[in-house]
Coordinates of C-alpha atoms in Angstrom, one line a residue:
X1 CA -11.8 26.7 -141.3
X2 CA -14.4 23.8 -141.5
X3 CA -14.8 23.7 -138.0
X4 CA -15.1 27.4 -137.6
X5 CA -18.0 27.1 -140.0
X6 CA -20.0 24.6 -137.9
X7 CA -19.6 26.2 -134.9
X8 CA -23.0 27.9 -133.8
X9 CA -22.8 32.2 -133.8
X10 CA -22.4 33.6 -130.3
X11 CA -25.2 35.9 -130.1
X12 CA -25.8 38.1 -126.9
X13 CA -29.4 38.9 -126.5
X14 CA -28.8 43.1 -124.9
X15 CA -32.5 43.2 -123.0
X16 CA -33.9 44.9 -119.8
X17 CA -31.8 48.1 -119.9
X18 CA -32.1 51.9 -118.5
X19 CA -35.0 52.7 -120.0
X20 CA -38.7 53.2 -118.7
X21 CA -39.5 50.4 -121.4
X22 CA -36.9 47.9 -119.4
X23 CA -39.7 44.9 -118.2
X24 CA -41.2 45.0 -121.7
X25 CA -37.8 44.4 -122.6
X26 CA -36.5 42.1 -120.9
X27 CA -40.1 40.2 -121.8
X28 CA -38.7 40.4 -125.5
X29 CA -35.3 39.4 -124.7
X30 CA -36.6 35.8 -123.2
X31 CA -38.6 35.7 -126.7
X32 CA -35.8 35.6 -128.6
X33 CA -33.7 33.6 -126.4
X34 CA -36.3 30.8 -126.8
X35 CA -36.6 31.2 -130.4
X36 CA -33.5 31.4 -132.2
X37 CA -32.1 28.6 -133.9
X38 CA -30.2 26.5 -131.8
X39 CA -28.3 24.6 -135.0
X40 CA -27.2 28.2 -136.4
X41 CA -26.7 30.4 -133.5
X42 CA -25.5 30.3 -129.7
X43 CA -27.4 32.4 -127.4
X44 CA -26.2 34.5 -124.2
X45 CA -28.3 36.3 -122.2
X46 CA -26.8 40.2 -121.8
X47 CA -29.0 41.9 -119.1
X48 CA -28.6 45.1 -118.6
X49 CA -29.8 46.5 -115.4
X50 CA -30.9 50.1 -115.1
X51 CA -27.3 51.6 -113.8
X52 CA -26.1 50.6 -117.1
X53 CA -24.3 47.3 -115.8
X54 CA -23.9 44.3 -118.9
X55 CA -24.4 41.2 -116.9
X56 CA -24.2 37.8 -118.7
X57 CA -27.6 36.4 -117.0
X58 CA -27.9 32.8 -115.0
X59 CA -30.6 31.3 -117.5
X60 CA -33.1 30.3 -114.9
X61 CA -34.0 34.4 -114.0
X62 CA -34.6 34.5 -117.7
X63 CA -37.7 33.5 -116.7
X64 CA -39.2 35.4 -113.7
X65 CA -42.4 37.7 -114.9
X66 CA -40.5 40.9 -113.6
X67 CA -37.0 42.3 -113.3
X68 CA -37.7 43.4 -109.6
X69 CA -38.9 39.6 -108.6
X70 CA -34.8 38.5 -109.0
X71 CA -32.9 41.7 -109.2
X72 CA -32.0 43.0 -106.9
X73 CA -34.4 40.8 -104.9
X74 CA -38.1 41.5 -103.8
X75 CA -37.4 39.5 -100.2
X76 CA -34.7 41.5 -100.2
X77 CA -34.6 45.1 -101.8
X78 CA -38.0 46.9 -100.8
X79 CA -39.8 49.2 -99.1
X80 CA -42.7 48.8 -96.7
X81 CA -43.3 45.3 -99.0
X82 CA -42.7 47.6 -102.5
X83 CA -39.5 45.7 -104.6
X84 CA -37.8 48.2 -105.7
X85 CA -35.4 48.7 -108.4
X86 CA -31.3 48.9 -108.2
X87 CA -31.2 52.4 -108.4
X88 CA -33.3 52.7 -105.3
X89 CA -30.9 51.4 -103.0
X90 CA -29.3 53.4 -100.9
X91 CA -26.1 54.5 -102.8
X92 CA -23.8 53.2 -99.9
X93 CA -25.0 49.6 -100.0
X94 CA -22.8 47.9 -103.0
X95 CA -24.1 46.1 -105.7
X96 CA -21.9 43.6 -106.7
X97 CA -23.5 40.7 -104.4
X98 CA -26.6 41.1 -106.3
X99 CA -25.0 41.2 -109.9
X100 CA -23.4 38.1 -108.4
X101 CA -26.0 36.8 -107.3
X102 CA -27.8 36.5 -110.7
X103 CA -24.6 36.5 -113.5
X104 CA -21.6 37.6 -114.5
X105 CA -20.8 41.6 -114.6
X106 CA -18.7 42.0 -118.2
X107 CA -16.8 45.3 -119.2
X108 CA -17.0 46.1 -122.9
X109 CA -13.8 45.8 -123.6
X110 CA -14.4 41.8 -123.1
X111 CA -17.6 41.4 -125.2
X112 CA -15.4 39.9 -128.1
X113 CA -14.6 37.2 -126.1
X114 CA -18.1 36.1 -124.8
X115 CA -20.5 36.7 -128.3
X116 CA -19.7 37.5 -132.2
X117 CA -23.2 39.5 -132.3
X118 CA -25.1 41.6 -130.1
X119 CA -29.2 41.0 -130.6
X120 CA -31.1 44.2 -129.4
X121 CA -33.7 43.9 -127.7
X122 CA -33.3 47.0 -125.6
X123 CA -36.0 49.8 -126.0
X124 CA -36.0 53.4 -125.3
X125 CA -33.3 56.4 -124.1
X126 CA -30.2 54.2 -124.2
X127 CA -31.4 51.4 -126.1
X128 CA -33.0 52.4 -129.2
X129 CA -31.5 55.9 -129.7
X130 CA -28.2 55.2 -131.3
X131 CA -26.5 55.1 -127.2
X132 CA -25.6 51.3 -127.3
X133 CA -25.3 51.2 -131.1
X134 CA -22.4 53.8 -130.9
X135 CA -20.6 51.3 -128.0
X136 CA -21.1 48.3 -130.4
X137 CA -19.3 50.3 -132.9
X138 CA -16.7 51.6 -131.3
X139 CA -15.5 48.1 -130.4
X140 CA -16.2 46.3 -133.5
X141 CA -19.3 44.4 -132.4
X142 CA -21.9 43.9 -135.1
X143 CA -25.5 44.3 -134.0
X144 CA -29.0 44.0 -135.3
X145 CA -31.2 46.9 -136.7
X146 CA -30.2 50.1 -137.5
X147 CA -27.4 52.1 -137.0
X148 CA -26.7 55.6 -135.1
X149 CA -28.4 57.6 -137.1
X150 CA -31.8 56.5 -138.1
X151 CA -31.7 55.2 -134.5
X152 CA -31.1 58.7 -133.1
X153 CA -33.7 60.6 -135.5
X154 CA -36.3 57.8 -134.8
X155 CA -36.5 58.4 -131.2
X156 CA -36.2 61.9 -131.5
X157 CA -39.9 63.1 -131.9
X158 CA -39.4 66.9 -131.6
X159 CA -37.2 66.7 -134.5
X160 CA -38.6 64.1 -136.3
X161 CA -41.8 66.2 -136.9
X162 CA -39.7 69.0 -138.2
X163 CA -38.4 66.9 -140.9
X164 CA -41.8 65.0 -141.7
X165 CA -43.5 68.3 -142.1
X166 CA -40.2 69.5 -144.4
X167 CA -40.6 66.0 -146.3
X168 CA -44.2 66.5 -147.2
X169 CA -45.5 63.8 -144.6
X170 CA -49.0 64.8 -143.2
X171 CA -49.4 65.6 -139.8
X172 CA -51.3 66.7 -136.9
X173 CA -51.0 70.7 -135.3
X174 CA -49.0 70.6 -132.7
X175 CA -47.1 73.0 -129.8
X176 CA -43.8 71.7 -128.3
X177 CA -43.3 72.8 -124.9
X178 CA -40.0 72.3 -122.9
X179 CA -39.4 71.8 -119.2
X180 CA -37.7 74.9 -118.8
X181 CA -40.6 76.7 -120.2
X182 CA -43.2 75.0 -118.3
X183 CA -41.2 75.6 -115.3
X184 CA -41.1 79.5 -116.2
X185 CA -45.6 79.8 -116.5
X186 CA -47.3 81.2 -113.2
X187 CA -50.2 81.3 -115.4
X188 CA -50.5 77.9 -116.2
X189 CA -54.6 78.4 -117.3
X190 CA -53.5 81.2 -119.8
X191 CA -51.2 78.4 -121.6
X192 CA -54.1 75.8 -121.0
X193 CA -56.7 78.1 -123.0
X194 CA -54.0 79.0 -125.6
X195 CA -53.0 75.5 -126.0
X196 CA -57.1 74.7 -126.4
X197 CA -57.8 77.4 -128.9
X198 CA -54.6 76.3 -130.8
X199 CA -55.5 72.7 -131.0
X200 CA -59.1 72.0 -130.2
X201 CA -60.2 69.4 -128.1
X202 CA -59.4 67.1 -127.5
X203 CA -55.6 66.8 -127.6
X204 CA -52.5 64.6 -127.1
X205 CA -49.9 65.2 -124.4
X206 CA -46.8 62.9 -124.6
X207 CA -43.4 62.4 -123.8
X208 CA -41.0 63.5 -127.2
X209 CA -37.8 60.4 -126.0
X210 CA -40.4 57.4 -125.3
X211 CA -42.0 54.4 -126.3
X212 CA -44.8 51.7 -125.2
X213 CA -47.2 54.7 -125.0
X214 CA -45.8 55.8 -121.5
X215 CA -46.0 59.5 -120.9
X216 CA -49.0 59.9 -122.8
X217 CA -52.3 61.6 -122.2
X218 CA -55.6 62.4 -123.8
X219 CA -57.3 65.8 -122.7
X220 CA -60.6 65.7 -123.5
X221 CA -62.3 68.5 -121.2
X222 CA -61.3 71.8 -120.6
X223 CA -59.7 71.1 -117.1
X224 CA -56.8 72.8 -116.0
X225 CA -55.9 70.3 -113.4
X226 CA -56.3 67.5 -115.7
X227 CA -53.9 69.2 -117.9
X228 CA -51.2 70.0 -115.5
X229 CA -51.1 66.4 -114.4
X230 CA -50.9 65.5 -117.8
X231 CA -47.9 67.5 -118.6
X232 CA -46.6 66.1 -115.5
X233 CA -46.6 63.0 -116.1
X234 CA -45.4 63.8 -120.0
X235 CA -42.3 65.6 -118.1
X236 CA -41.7 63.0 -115.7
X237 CA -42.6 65.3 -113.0
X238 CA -45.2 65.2 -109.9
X239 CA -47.0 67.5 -107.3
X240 CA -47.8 67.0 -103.9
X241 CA -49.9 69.4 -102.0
X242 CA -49.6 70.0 -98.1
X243 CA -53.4 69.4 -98.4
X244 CA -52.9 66.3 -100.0
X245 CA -49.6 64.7 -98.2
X246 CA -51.3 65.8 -95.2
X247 CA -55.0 63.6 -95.9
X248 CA -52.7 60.6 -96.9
X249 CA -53.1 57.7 -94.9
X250 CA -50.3 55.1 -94.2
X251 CA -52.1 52.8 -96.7
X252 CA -52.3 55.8 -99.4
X253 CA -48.7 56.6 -99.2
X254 CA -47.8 52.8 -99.7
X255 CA -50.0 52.9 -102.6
X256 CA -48.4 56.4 -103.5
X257 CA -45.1 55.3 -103.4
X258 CA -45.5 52.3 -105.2
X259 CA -47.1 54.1 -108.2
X260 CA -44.0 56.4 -107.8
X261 CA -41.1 53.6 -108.3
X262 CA -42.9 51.5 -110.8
X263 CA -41.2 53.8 -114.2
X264 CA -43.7 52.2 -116.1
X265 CA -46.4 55.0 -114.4
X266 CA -45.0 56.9 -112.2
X267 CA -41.4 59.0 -112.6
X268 CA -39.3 55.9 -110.2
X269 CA -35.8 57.0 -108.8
X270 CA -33.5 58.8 -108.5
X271 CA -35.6 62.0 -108.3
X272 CA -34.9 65.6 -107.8
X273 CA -36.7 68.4 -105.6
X274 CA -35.1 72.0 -106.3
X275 CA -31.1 70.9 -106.2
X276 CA -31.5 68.2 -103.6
X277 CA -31.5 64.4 -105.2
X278 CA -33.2 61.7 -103.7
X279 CA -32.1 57.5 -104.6
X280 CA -33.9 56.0 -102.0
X281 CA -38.1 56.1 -100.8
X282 CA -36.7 56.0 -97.2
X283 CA -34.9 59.7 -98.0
X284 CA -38.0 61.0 -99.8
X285 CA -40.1 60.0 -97.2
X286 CA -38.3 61.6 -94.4
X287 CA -37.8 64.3 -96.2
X288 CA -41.5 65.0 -96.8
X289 CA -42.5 64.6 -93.8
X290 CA -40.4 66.9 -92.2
X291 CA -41.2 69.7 -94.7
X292 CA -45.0 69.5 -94.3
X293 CA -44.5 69.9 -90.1
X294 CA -43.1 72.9 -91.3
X295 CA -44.1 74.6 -94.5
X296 CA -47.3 74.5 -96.7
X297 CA -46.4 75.2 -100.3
X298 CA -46.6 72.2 -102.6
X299 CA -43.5 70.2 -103.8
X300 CA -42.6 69.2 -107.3
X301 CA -40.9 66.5 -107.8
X302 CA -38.8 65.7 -111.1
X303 CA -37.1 62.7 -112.0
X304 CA -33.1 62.8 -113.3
X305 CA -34.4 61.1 -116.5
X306 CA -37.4 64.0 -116.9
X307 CA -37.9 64.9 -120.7
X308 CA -36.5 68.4 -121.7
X309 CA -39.5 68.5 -124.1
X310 CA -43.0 67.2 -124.3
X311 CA -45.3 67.2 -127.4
X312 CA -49.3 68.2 -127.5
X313 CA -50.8 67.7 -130.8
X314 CA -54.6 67.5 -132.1
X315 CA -56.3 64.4 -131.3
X316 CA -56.4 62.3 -134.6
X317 CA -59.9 61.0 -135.2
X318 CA -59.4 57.3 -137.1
X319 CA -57.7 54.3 -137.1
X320 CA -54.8 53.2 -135.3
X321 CA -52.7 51.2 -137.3
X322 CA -48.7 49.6 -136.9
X323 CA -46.9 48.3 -140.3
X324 CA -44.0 46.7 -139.9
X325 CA -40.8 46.9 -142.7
X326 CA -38.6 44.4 -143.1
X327 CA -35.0 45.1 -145.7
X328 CA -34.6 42.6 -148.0
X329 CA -31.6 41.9 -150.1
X330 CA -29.8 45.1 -151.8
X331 CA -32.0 47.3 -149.3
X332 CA -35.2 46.6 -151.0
X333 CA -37.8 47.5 -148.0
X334 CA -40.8 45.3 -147.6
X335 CA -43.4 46.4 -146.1
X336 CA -45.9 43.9 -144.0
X337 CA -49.8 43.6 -143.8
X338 CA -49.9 46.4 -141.1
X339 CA -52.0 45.5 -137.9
X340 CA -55.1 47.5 -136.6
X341 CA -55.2 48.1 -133.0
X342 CA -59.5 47.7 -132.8
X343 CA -59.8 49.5 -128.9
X344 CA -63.0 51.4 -129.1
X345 CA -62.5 54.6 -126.9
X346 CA -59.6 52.5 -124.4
X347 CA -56.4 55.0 -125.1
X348 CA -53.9 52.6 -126.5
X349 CA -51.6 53.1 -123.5
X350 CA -48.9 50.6 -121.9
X351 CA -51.2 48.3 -120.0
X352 CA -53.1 48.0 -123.0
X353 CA -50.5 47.6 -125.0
X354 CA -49.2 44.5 -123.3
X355 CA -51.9 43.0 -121.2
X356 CA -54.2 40.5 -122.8
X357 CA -58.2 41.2 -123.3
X358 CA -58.1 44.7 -123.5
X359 CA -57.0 45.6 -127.0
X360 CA -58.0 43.3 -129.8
X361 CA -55.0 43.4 -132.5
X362 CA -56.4 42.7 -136.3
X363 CA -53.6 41.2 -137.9
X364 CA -54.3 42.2 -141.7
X365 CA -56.1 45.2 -141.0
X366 CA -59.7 45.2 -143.1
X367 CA -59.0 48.4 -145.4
X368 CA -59.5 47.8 -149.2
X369 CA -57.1 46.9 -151.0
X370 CA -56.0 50.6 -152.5
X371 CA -55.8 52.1 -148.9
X372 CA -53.6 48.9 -147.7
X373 CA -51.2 50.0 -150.5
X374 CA -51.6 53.4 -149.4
X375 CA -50.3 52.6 -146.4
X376 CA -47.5 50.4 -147.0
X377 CA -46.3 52.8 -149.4
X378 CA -45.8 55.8 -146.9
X379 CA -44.8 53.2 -144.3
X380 CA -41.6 52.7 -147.1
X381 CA -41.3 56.0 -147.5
X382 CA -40.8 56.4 -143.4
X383 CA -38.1 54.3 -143.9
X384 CA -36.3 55.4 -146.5
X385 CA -36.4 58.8 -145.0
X386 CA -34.6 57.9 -141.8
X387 CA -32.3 55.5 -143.2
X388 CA -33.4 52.8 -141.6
X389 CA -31.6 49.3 -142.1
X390 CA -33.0 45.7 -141.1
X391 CA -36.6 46.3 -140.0
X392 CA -38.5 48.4 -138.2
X393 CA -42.2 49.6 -137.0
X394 CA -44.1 52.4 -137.9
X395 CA -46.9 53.3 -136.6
X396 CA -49.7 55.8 -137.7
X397 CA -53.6 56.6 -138.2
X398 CA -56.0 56.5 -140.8
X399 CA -58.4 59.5 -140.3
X400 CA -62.3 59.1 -141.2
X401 CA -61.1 61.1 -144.6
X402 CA -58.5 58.7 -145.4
X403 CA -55.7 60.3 -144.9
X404 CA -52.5 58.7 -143.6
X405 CA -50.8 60.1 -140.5
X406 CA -47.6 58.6 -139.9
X407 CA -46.6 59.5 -136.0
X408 CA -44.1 56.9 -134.2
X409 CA -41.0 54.7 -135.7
X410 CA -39.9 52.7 -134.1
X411 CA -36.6 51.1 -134.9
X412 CA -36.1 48.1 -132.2
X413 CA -39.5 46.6 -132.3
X414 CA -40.9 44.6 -129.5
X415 CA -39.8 41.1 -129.6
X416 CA -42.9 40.6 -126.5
X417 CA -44.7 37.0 -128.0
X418 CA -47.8 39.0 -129.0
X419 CA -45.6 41.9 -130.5
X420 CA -46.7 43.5 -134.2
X421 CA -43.4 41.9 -135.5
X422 CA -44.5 38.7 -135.2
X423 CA -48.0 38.5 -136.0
X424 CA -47.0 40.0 -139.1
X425 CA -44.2 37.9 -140.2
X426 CA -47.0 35.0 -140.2
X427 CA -48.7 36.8 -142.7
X428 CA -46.2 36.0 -144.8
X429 CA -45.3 32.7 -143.7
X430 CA -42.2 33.1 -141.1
X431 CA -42.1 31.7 -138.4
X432 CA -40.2 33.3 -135.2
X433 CA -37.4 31.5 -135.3
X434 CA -37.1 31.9 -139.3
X435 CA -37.8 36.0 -138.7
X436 CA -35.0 36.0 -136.1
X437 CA -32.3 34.2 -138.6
X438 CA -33.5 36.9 -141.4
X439 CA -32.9 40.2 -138.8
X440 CA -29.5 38.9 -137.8
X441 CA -28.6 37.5 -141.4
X442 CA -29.5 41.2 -142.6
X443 CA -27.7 42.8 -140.2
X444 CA -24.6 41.3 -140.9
X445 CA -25.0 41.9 -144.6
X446 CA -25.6 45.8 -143.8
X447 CA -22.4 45.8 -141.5
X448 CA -20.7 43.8 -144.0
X449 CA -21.5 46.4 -146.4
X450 CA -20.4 49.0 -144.6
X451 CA -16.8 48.0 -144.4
X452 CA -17.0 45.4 -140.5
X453 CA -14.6 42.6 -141.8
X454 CA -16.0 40.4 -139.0
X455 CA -19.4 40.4 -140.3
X456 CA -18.6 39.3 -143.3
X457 CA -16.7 36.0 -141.7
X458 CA -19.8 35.9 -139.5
X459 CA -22.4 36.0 -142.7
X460 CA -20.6 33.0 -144.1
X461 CA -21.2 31.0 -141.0
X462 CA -25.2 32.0 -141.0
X463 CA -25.3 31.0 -144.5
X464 CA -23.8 27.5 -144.4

C-alpha cells in the first residue's frame, strides 16, 4: 500500500480532438503537459485526432506549432502545397501508418491500463459538451471538470438563453434561426430587413455549438450580402458563383482552398453539396470544375459538422469581460478577479483571441470595487445554475449603464499559456503547476463524492 502511495498518478492529457477548436487545443494540452507536477502526477499525452482516434502521442510532436505540421504529415498529406487534415485524405488511403508514425492507437476499453485520470483539455462539439465525459463514465475513468450535464447545457447556446431568460439573467434580443429554415427563404432581404427592425444595428451572428469566437460575425450596415455571408459562415456553409469560380485564378483557388480546409475559418472537410459528400479537395475540385463547363447557378456548400442553429442577437455596447470560477472544498465557488479584454473596435474573434499584440488582456479588470462584486456574484450564480463542478469560465459584458450581461460558459477553459485561467489564478497567488494539482485534486473529490471508488484511492495518493 506504501508503495502504491508514492507512485506518481497516471494522468492522460485528452487534447487536439474533433472539434473546430482542435490546434487551440492541442496548444493547451502541451501546457499542461509541461506544467504538472512531476513528484505527484505522471503524464501521458492522449491526442485525439479529428476522426475520433485516442492516440498515446510520441512526446517530441508535443511540440510542433500545428497539428497538420506532424499529423498526418505536411511533406506528405497536402494539396497543391496546402497540409491538410486526416479527414481529407482520400477515404481509401488507410490511416494506420500515420497513427503509427506519431504514437500508439488505444481503444477505450484499455485506458485503465495506460492512466488513472483523464485531464481535458479538449474543446468544443465532442470535447466539452458532455460527448467524451459520458465515455469516461461509462468505463470508470475519472476526469477533470464537469460532468454530463452542465457540460451539455453549457455548450448548448440555444437552450441556454432559454433558461437564463427563465432564471432572471439579463440578456440581449435575439432571433434563432435554423439551417432548415434558412435553407427554406427565397427572400433572403425580407428576413434581412425583419431581422434589422427586430434588432437594430448593428447585430451579432454566431454559431449556437462553438467556442474561441469562430462562427461569429458583427453586421454593422444594412448589406444583404454581408449578411448572408455571415450566416454562412455562422452555419458552416459557403457560396460560390459561376461568376466567381469562373474569375478565379489558379493562385485564387489555392488561396480559396486553403481558407476552406483551415476549420478554424473556413467550413474544412468532409463537405456536402445537395446529397453528394466530398472528403478530399482533389474531388471538390474536379467536381467544380466540371459543373461550371456546364451549368451557371451557384453552389452551396455545407459542411457534415454545419450547425442546425445559429444565433443573431443585439450588439452589446460595453465591456467585454471573462471571470473565471474555481470550486473549493464542499462546492463553495470562488470566483476570480475577472479579466477585461481592452480591444478598441477589433471584434474579439479567434486570431485575436490567440495571437499576441492584438488584444491587450487587463488582468484585474479596473471597475470599482461594487461592480467587481457585481460581477463575480452573477459569475457564481452562472455556475450554480448549470451545475457546474471544478472550474469554469464565464464570459460576459458590462454595458455603458452597468448592467451585467452574462453570454458564454465555458466549462473546459483554455489551458493556451496566455489563457484567462491562468492569468487569473496569479491574482491569487497559484502558480500553474499549483492550479493544475487543485483542478485534478477537485475533481477527484467531486467523483469521489458521487459514488467512483477509484477516485477516492486516487485522492489519497494526490494528498500524500
Amino acid at each position: 500500500m506504501q508503495n502504491a502511495l508514492l507512485t506518481p498518478i497516471k494522468v492522460a492529457i485528452f487534447f487536439g480532438g474533433i472539434s473546430r477548436e482542435r490546434e487551440i487545443s492541442f496548444a493547451g494540452g502541451r501546457t499542461v503537459y509541461d506544467h504538472l507536477d512531476r513528484k505527484k502526477f505522471e503524464p501521458l499525452p492522449i491526442f485525439v485526432d479529428s476522426l475520433g482516434n485516442f492516440i498515446l502521442l510520441h512526446k517530441q510532436y508535443l511540440y510542433q506549432g500545428t497539428i497538420r505540421e506532424f499529423y498526418p504529415s505536411a511533406t506528405i498529406a497536402n494539396f497543391w502545397g496546402i497540409p491538410l487534415y486526416i479527414e481529407s485524405l482520400p477515404t481509401t488511403e488507410s490511416h494506420e501508418p500515420f497513427i503509427e508514425k506519431i504514437g500508439k492507437k488505444i481503444d477505450p476499453t484499455d485506458f485503465s491500463k495506460y492512466f488513472d485520470i483523464a485531464f481535458l483539455c479538449l474543446h468544443g462539439p465532442y470535447g466539452e459538451d458532455g460527448t467524451i465525459q459520458g465515455l469516461l463514465r461509462w468505463y470508470q475513468i475519472p476526469y477533470t471538470g464537469s460532468d454530463i450535464l452542465p457540460s451539455a447545457l453549457a455548450i448548448n447556446k440555444v437552450f441556454q438563453q432559454k433558461l437564463l431568460q427563465q432564471s432572471g439573467f439579463l440578456l440581449p434580443h435575439s432571433v434563432t434561426l435554423t439551417q432548415k429554415e434558412w435553407l427554406r427563404t427565397d427572400d433572403k432581404k425580407k428576413l434581412f430587413d425583419q431581422i434589422t427592425a427586430t434588432l437594430g444595428l448593428p447585430f451579432v451572428v454566431k454559431s449556437s455549438r462553438q467556442g474561441s469566437s469562430i462562427g461569429v460575425t458583427i453586421i454593422e450596415h444594412s448589406v444583404l450580402d454581408a449578411f448572408i455571408n455571415a450566416v454562412h459562415k455562422a452555419f458552416f456553409m459557403e457560396a460560390i458563383s459561376y461568376d466567381q469560380w469562373k474569375s478565379y485564378t489558379r493562385k485564387e483557388i489555392k488561396n480559396w482552398l486553403a481558407s476552406l480546409i483551415d476549420v478554424r475559418e473556413g467550413i474544412g472537410f468532409p463537405l456536402r453539396i445537395d446529397d453528394q459528400i466530398f472528403y478530399t479537395p482533389y474531388t471538390l475540385l474536379d467536381y467544380l470544375e466540371l459543373y461550371f463547363q456546364k451549368k451557371k447557378p451557384p453552389i452551396l456548400l455545407i459542411s457534415t459538422q454545419a450547425e442546425a442553429s445559429i444565433i443573431i442577437e443585439a450588439f452589446i455596447q460595453g465591456r467585454e469581460f471573462s471571470c473565471m470560477v474555481l470550486e473549493a472544498e464542499k462546492g463553495n465557488p470562488i470566483p476570480l478577479p475577472p479579466t477585461e479584454m481592452v480591444k478598441g473596435k477589433v471584434h474579439f474573434d479567434y486570431r485575436a483571441k490567440y495571437l499576441p499584440g492584438i488584444v491587450r488582456k487587463q488582468t484585474p479588470m479596473v471597475l470599482s470595487t461594487s461592480l467587481l462584486k457585481r460581477i463575480r456574484k452573477q459569475a457564481i450564480n452562472l455556475f450554480q445554475l448549470l451545475d457546474c463542478q471544478v472550474y469554469a469560465r464565464i464570459d460576459g459584458f458590462i454595458t455603458d449603464h452597468n448592467e451585467i450581461i452574462l453570454n458564454d460558459p465555458n466549462t473546459t477553459a483554455g489551458m493556451h499559456p496566455a489563457s484567462f485561467l491562468f492569468h487569473q489564478a496569479a491574482e491569487i497567488g497559484l502558480h500553474p503547476t499549483q492550479l493544475l494539482t487543485f483542478i485534478i485534486q477537485r475533481s477527484l473529490e467531486v467523483r469521489k463524492d458521487q459514488g467512483w471508488l477509484i477516485a477516492e484511492t486516487l485522492l489519497q495518493r494526490v494528498q500524500k
